[in-house]
Coordinates of C-alpha atoms and ligand atoms in Angstrom, one line a residue:
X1 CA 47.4 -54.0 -30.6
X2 CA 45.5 -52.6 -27.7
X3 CA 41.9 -51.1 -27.2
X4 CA 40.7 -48.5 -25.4
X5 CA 37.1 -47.0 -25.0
X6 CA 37.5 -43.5 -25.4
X7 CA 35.3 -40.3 -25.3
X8 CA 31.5 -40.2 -24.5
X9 CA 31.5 -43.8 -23.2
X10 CA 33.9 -43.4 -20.7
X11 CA 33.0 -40.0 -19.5
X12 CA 29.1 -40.8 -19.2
X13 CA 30.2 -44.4 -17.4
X14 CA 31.8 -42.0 -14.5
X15 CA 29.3 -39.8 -14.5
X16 CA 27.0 -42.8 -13.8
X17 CA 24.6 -41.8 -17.3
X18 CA 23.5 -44.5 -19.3
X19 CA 26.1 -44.8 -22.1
X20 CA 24.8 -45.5 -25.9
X21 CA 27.5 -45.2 -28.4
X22 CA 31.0 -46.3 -27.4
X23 CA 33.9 -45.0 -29.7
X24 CA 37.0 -47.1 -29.3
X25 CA 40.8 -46.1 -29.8
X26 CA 43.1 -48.7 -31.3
X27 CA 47.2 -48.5 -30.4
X28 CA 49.8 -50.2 -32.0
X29 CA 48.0 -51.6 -35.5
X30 CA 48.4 -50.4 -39.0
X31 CA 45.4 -50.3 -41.5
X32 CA 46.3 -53.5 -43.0
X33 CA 46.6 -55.5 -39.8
X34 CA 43.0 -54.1 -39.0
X35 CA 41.7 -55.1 -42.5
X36 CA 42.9 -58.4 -42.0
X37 CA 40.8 -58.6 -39.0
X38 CA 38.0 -58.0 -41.0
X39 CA 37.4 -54.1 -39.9
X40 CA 35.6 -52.2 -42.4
X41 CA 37.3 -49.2 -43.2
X42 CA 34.8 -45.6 -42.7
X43 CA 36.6 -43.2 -45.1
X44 CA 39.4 -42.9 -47.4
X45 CA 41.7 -41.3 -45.4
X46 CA 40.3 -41.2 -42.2
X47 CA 41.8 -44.0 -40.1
X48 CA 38.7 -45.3 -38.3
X49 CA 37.1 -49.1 -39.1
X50 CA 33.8 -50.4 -38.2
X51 CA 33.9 -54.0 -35.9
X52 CA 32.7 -56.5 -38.1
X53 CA 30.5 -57.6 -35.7
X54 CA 29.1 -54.9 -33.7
X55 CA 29.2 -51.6 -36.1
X56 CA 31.0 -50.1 -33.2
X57 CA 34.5 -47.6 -34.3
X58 CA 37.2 -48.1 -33.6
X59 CA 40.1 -45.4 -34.6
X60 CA 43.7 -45.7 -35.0
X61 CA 45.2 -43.8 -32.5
X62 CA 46.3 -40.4 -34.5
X63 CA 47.7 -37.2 -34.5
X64 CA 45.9 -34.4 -35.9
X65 CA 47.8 -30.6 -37.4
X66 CA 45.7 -28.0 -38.6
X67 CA 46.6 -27.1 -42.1
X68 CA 44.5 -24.7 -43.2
X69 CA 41.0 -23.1 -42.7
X70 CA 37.7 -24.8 -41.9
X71 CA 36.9 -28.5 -41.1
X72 CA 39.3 -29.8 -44.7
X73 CA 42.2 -28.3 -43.4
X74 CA 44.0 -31.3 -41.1
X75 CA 46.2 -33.5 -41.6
X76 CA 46.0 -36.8 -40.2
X77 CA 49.2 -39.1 -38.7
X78 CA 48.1 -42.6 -37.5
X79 CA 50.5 -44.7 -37.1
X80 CA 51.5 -47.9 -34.7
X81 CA 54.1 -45.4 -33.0
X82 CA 51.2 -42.8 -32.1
X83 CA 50.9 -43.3 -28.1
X84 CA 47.5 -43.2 -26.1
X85 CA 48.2 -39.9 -24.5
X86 CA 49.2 -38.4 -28.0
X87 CA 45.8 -39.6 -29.0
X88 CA 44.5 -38.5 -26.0
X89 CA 46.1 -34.7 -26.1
X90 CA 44.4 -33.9 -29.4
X91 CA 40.7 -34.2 -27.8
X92 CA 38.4 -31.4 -27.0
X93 CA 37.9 -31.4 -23.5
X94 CA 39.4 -32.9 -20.6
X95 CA 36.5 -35.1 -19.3
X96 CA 36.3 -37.0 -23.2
X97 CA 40.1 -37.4 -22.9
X98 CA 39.9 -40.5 -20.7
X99 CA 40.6 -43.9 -22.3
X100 CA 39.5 -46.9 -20.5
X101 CA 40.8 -50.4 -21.0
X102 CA 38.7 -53.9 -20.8
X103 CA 39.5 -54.6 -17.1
X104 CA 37.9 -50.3 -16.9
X105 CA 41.7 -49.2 -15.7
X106 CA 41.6 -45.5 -16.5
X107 CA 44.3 -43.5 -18.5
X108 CA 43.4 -40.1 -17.3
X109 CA 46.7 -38.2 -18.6
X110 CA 44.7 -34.5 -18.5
X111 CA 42.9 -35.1 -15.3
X112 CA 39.7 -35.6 -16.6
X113 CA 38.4 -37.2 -13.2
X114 CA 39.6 -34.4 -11.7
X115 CA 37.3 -31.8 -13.8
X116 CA 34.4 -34.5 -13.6
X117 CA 34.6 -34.3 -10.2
X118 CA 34.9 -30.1 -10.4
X119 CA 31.6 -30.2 -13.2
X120 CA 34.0 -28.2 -14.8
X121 CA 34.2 -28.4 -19.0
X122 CA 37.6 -27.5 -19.7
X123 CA 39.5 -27.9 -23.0
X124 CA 42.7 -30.5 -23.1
X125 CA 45.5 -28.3 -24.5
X126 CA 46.0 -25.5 -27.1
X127 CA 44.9 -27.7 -29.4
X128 CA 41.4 -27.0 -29.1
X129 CA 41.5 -24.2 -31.3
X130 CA 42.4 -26.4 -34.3
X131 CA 38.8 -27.1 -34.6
X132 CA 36.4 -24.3 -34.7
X133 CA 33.2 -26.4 -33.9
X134 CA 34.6 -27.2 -30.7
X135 CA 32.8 -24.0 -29.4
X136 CA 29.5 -25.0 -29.9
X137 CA 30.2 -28.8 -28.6
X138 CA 31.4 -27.3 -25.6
X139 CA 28.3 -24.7 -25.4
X140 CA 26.0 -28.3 -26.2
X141 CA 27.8 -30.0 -23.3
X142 CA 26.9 -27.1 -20.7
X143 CA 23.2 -27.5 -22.0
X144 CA 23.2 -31.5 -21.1
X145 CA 25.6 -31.1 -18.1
X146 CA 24.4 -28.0 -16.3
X147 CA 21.2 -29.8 -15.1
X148 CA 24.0 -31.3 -12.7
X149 CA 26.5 -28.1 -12.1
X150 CA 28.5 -28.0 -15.0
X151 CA 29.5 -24.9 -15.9
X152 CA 32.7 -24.0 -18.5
X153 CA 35.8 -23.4 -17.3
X154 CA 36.9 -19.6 -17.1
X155 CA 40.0 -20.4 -19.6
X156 CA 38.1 -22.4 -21.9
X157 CA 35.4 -19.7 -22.6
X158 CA 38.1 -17.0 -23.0
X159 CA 39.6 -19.7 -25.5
X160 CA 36.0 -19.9 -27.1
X161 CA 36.4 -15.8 -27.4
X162 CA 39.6 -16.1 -28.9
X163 CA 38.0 -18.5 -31.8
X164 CA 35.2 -16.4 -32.1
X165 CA 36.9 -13.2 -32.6
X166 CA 39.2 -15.0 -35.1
X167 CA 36.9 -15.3 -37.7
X168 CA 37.1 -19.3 -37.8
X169 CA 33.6 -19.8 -37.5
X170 CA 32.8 -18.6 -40.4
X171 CA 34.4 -21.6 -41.7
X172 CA 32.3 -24.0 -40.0
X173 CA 29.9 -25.7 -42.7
X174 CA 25.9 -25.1 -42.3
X175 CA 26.1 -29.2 -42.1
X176 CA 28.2 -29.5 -39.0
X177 CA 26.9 -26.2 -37.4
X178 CA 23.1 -28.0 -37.6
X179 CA 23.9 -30.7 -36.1
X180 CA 25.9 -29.5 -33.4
X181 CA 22.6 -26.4 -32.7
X182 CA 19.9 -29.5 -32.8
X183 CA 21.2 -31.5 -30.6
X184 CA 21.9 -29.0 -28.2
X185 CA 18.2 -27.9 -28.7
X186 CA 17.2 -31.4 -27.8
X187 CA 19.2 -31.0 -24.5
X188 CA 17.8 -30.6 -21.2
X189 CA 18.9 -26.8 -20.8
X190 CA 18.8 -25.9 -24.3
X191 CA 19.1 -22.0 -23.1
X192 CA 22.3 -22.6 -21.9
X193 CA 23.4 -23.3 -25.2
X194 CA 22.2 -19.9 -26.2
X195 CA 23.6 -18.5 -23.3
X196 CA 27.1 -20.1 -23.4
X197 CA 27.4 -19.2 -27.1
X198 CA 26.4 -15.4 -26.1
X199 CA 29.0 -15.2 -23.2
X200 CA 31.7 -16.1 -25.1
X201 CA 30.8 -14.1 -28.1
X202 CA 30.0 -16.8 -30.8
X203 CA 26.3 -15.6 -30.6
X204 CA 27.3 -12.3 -32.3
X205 CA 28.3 -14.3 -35.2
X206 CA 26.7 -17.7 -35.6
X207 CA 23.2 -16.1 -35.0
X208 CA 23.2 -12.0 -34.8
X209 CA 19.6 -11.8 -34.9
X210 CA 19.0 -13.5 -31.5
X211 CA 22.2 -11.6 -29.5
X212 CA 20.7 -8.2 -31.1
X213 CA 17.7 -9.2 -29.1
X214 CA 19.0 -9.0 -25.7
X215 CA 18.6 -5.4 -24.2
X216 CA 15.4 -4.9 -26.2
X217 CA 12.4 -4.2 -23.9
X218 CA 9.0 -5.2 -23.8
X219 CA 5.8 -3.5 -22.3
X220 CA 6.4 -4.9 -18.5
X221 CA 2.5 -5.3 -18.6
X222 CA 2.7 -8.4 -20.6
X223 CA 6.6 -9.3 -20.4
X224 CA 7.7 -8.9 -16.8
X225 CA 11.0 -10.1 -17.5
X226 CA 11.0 -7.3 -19.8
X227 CA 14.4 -8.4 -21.7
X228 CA 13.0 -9.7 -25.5
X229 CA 16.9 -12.2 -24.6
X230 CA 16.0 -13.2 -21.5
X231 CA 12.4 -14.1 -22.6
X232 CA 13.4 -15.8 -25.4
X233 CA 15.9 -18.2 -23.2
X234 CA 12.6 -18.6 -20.9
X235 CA 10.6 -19.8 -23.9
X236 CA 13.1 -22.4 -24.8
X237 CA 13.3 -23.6 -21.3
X238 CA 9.7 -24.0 -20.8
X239 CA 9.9 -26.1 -24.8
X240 CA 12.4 -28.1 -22.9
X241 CA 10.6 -28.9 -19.8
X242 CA 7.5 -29.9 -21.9
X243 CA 9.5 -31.9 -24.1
X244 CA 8.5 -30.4 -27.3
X245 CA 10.1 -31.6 -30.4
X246 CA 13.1 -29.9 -32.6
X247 CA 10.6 -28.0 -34.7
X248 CA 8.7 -26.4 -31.8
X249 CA 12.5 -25.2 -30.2
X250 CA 13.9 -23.9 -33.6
X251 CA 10.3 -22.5 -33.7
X252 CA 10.7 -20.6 -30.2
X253 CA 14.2 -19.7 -30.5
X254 CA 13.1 -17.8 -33.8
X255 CA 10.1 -16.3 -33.2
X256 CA 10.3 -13.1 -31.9
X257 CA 13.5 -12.0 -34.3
X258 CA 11.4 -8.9 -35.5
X259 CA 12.1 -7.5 -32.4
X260 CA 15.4 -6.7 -32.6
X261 CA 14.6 -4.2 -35.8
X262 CA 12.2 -1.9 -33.6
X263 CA 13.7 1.0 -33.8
X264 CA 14.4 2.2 -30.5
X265 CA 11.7 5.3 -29.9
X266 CA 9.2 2.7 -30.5
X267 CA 10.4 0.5 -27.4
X268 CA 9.2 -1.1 -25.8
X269 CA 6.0 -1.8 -27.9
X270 CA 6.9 -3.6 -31.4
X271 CA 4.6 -3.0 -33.7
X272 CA 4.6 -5.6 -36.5
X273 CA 7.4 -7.3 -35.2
X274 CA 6.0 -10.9 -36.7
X275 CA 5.8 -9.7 -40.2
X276 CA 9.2 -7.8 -40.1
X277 CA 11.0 -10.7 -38.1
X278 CA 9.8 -12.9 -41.4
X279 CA 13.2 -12.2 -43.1
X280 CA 15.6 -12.7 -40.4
X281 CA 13.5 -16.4 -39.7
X282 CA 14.4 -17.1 -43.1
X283 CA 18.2 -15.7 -43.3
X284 CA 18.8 -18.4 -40.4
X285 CA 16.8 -21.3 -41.6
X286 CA 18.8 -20.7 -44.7
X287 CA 22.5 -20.4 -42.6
X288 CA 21.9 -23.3 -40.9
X289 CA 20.3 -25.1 -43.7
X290 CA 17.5 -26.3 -41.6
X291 CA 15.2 -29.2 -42.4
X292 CA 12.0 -28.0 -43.9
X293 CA 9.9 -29.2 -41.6
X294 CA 11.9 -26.9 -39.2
X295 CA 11.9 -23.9 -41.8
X296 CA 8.6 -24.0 -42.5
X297 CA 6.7 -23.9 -38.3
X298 CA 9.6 -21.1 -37.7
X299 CA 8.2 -18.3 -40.4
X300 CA 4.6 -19.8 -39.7
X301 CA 5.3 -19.0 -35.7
X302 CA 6.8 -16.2 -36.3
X303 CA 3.9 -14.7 -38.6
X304 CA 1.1 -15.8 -36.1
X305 CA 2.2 -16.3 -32.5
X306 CA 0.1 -13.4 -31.7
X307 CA -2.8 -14.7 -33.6
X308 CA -2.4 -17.6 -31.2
X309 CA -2.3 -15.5 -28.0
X310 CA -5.6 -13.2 -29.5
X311 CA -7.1 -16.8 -30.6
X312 CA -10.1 -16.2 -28.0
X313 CA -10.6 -12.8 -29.7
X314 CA -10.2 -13.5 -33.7
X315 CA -13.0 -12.9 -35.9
X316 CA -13.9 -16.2 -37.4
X317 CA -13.1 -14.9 -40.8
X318 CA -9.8 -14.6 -39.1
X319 CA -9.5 -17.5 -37.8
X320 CA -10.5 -19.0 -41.1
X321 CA -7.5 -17.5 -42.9
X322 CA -4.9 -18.4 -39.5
X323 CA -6.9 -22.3 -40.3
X324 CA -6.0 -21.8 -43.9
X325 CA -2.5 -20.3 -43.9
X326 CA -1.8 -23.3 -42.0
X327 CA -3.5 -25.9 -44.6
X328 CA -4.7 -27.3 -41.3
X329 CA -6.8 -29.9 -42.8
X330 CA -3.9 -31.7 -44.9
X331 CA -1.3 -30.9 -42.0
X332 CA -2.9 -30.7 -38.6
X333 CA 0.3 -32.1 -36.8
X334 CA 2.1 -28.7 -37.7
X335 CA -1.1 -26.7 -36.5
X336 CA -0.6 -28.8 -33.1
X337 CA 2.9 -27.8 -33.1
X338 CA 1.9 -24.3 -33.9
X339 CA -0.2 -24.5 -30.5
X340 CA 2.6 -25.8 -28.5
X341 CA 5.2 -23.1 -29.7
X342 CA 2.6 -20.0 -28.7
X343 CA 2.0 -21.9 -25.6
X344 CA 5.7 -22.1 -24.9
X345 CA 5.7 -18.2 -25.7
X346 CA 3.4 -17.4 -23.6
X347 CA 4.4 -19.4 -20.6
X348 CA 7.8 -18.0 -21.2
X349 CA 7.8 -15.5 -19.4
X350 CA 8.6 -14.2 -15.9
X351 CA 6.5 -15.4 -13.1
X352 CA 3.2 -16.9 -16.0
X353 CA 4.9 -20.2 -16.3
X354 CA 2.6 -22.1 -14.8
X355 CA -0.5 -19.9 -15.7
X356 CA -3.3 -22.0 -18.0
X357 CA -3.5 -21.2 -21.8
X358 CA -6.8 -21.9 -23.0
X359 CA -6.0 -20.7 -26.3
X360 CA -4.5 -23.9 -27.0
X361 CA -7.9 -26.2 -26.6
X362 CA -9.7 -23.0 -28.7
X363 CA -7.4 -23.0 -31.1
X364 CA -7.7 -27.0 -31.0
X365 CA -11.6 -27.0 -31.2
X366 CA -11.8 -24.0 -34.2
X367 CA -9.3 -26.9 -36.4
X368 CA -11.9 -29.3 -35.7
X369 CA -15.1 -27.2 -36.4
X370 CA -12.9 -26.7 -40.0
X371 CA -12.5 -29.6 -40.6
X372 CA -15.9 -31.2 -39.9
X373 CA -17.1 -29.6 -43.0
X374 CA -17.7 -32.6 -45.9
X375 CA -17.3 -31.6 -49.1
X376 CA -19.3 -34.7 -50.3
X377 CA -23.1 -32.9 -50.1
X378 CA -21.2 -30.0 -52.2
X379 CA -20.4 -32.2 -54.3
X380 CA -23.4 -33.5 -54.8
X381 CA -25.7 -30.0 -55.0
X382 CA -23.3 -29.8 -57.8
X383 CA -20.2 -27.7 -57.0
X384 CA -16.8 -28.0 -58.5
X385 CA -13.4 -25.9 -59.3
X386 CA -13.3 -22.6 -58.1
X387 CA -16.8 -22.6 -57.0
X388 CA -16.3 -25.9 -55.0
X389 CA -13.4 -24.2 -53.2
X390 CA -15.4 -20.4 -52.2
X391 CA -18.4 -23.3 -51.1
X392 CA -16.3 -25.2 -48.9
X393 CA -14.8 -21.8 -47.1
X394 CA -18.5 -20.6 -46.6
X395 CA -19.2 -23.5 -45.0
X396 CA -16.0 -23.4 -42.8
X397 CA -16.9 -19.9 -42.1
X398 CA -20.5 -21.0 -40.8
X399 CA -19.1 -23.4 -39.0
X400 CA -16.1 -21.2 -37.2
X401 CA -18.9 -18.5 -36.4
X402 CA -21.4 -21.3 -35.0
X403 CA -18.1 -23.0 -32.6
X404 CA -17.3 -19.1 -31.7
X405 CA -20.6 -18.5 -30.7
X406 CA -21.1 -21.9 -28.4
X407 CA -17.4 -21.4 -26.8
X408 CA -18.4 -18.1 -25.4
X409 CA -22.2 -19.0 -24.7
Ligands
CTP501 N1 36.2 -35.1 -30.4 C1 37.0 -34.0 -30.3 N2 36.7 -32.9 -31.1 C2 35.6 -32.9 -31.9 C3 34.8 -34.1 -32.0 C4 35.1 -35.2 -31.2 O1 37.9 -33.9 -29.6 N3 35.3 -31.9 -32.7 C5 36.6 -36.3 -29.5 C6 36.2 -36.2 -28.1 O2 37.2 -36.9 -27.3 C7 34.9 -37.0 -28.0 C8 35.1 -38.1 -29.0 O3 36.0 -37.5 -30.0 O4 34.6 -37.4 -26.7 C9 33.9 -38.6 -29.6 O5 33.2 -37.7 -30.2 P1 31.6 -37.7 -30.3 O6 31.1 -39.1 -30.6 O7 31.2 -36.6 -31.3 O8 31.1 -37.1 -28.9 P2 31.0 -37.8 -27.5 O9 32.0 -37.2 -26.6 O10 30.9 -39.3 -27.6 O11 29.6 -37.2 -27.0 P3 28.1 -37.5 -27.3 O12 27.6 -38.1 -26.1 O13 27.6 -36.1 -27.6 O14 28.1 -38.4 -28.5

């Protein structure tokens, strides 16, 4: 039998990253010599073991057909017969098609150096089309790649438009669709996910409610890169470049939905957009079956960015109900991720980058005026139930109106 490190390993090696998961190919075994090596296998009838050692895979060489709709339909054909390159031929994209032996001798059958060299993500053969998801791995690899040139190759993307036009992403699961959209979120260009997915048409159908957005203007006054699209790509950079977590990008890539339901006489103002954008927050969360975590900041940013951006003006009685809606005081980590998402909005846009956003430290000071308040001397003057509850808001009221009143002394 021979081995090969395959995929993601050999690619990153080249492109000098660090490398953290090596997948292996194995040529020339059956099952049952590989079992009696000790490999564990992974699945029934999915020829790939675990090292008994190291954890690491290591897959039969195989042959995949498509037989039918969605991620179930292949068939599988490993066998000791099944050469490298035939392995090799059924991969996504030419740069993860290289196989690499112990002494790192390349077998680079589709010229994946070649296309390394180019930054150019191009798919192997035909065969990319077997395998729907494939369009948003290669729109996730132009998000981590582009940083250094990458860009997709002219026939892959009109490949990509083929699939999406096709209907086959329908088929893709909400599992395997999440996981493709959160790691690409957690890339360095996360936008260019978004945009990739838009050029070649998969935006349309993965995620209507964000393509309907570009070619929807805002007032120029506030937005000056007018384009609700455009801004909402500039949000998610800026959630990149400040290294925000998953929930703050699903956050910013969702929250300003409501604007593509303005009607268009109203444009560019969009009156109500957070409450309107609440059901189209939720028809996504519930697509992708999103963690709740991610669910949940997504309708509570869309609701209140704008609260976040007024914060400075807010009535306290406001800002008591924003504190509240936000049950601040059991969960202040998703208030501070609430900050970070409105700061992202606002520094999302063209040429304010870079500008301060005090809101943030307000916003930040009004939690912790809230949440000063004991409830103990309530407690003791004799409160409880209901009445402990309106005597605990009075005196989180008192205490917003007092901080309000020394932050603009
Ligand atoms: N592969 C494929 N089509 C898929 C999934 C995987 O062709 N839908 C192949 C590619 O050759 C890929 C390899 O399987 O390089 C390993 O897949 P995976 O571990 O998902 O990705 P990596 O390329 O290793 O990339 P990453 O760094 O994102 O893990």
């Amino acid at each position: 039998m021979r081995i090969y490190k395959v995929g993601g390993a050999v690619r990153d090696r080249l492109l000098g990253i660090p490398v953290t998961d090596i997948d292996r190919v194995v040529v020339g075994a059956t099952t049952e010599e590989m079992l009696a090596k000790g490999f564990r296998p992974v699945g029934a009838d999915f020829p790939v073991f675990l090292h008994p050692k190291t954890g690491e895979e290591y897959a039969l060489a195989r042959t995949e057909r498509k037989s039918g709709r969605g991620y179930g339909g292949f068939t599988f054909h490993a066998s000791p017969e099944v050469t490298l390159e035939e392995d090799l031929i059924r991969r996504d994209l030419t740069i993860n098609a290289m196989a690499e032996d112990d002494q790192q001798n390349l077998t680079d059958p589709y010229h994946g150096q070649r296309d390394l060299k180019a930054r150019l993500l191009r798919h192997v053969s035909p065969a990319f089309a077997e395998d729907p998801l494939r369009v948003l791995r290669v729109a996730r690899f132009a998000a981590r790649y582009a940083e250094i040139g990458f860009t997709v190759a002219p026939e892959t993307l009109e490949l990509m438009r083929q699939l999406s036009e096709s209907g086959e992403l329908e088929a893709l699961t909400a599992e395997r669709s999440w996981k493709e959209i959160s790691r690409a979120l957690m890339e360095n260009q996360p936008q260019v996910f978004v945009e990739v997915l838009r050029a070649c048409g998969a935006l349309k159908v993965l995620m209507p409610e964000i393509d309907a957005l570009f070619g929807v203007p805002q007032p120029e006054a506030h937005h000056p890169e007018i384009d609700t699209g455009a801004h909402t790509l500039s949000v998610l950079e800026q959630a990149a470049r400040h290294q925000q977590p998953l929930t703050v990008r699903w956050a910013c890539l969702l929250h300003d939905l409501g604007k593509g339901l303005t009607p268009e006489e109203e444009w560019p103002r969009h009156i109500a957009h957070e409450f309107k954008g609440l059901k189209l927050i939720k028809a996504v969360n519930e697509r992708f079956k999103a963690p709740r975590d991610c669910q949940e900041l997504a309708l509570l940013v869309g609701e209140y960015h704008t609260h976040g951006h007024r914060a400075l003006e807010l009535k306290p009685s406001t800002l008591l109900e924003l504190l509240q809606s936000f049950d601040v005081y059991r969960r202040p980590q998703r208030f501070e991720e609430f900050i970070a998402a409105c700061e992202m909005d606002a520094r999302g846009r063209k040429g304010l980058e870079d500008r301060h956003y005090p809101q943030a430290d307000y916003l930040r000071g009004a939690a912790t005026a809230a949440r000063g308040v004991a409830v103990q001397p309530l407690l003791e003057k004799g409160f409880k139930g209901p009445a402990l509850g309106e005597a605990i808001k009075r005196e989180r009221l008192k205490a917003l109106k007092a901080y309000k009143e020394a932050a603009s002394a």
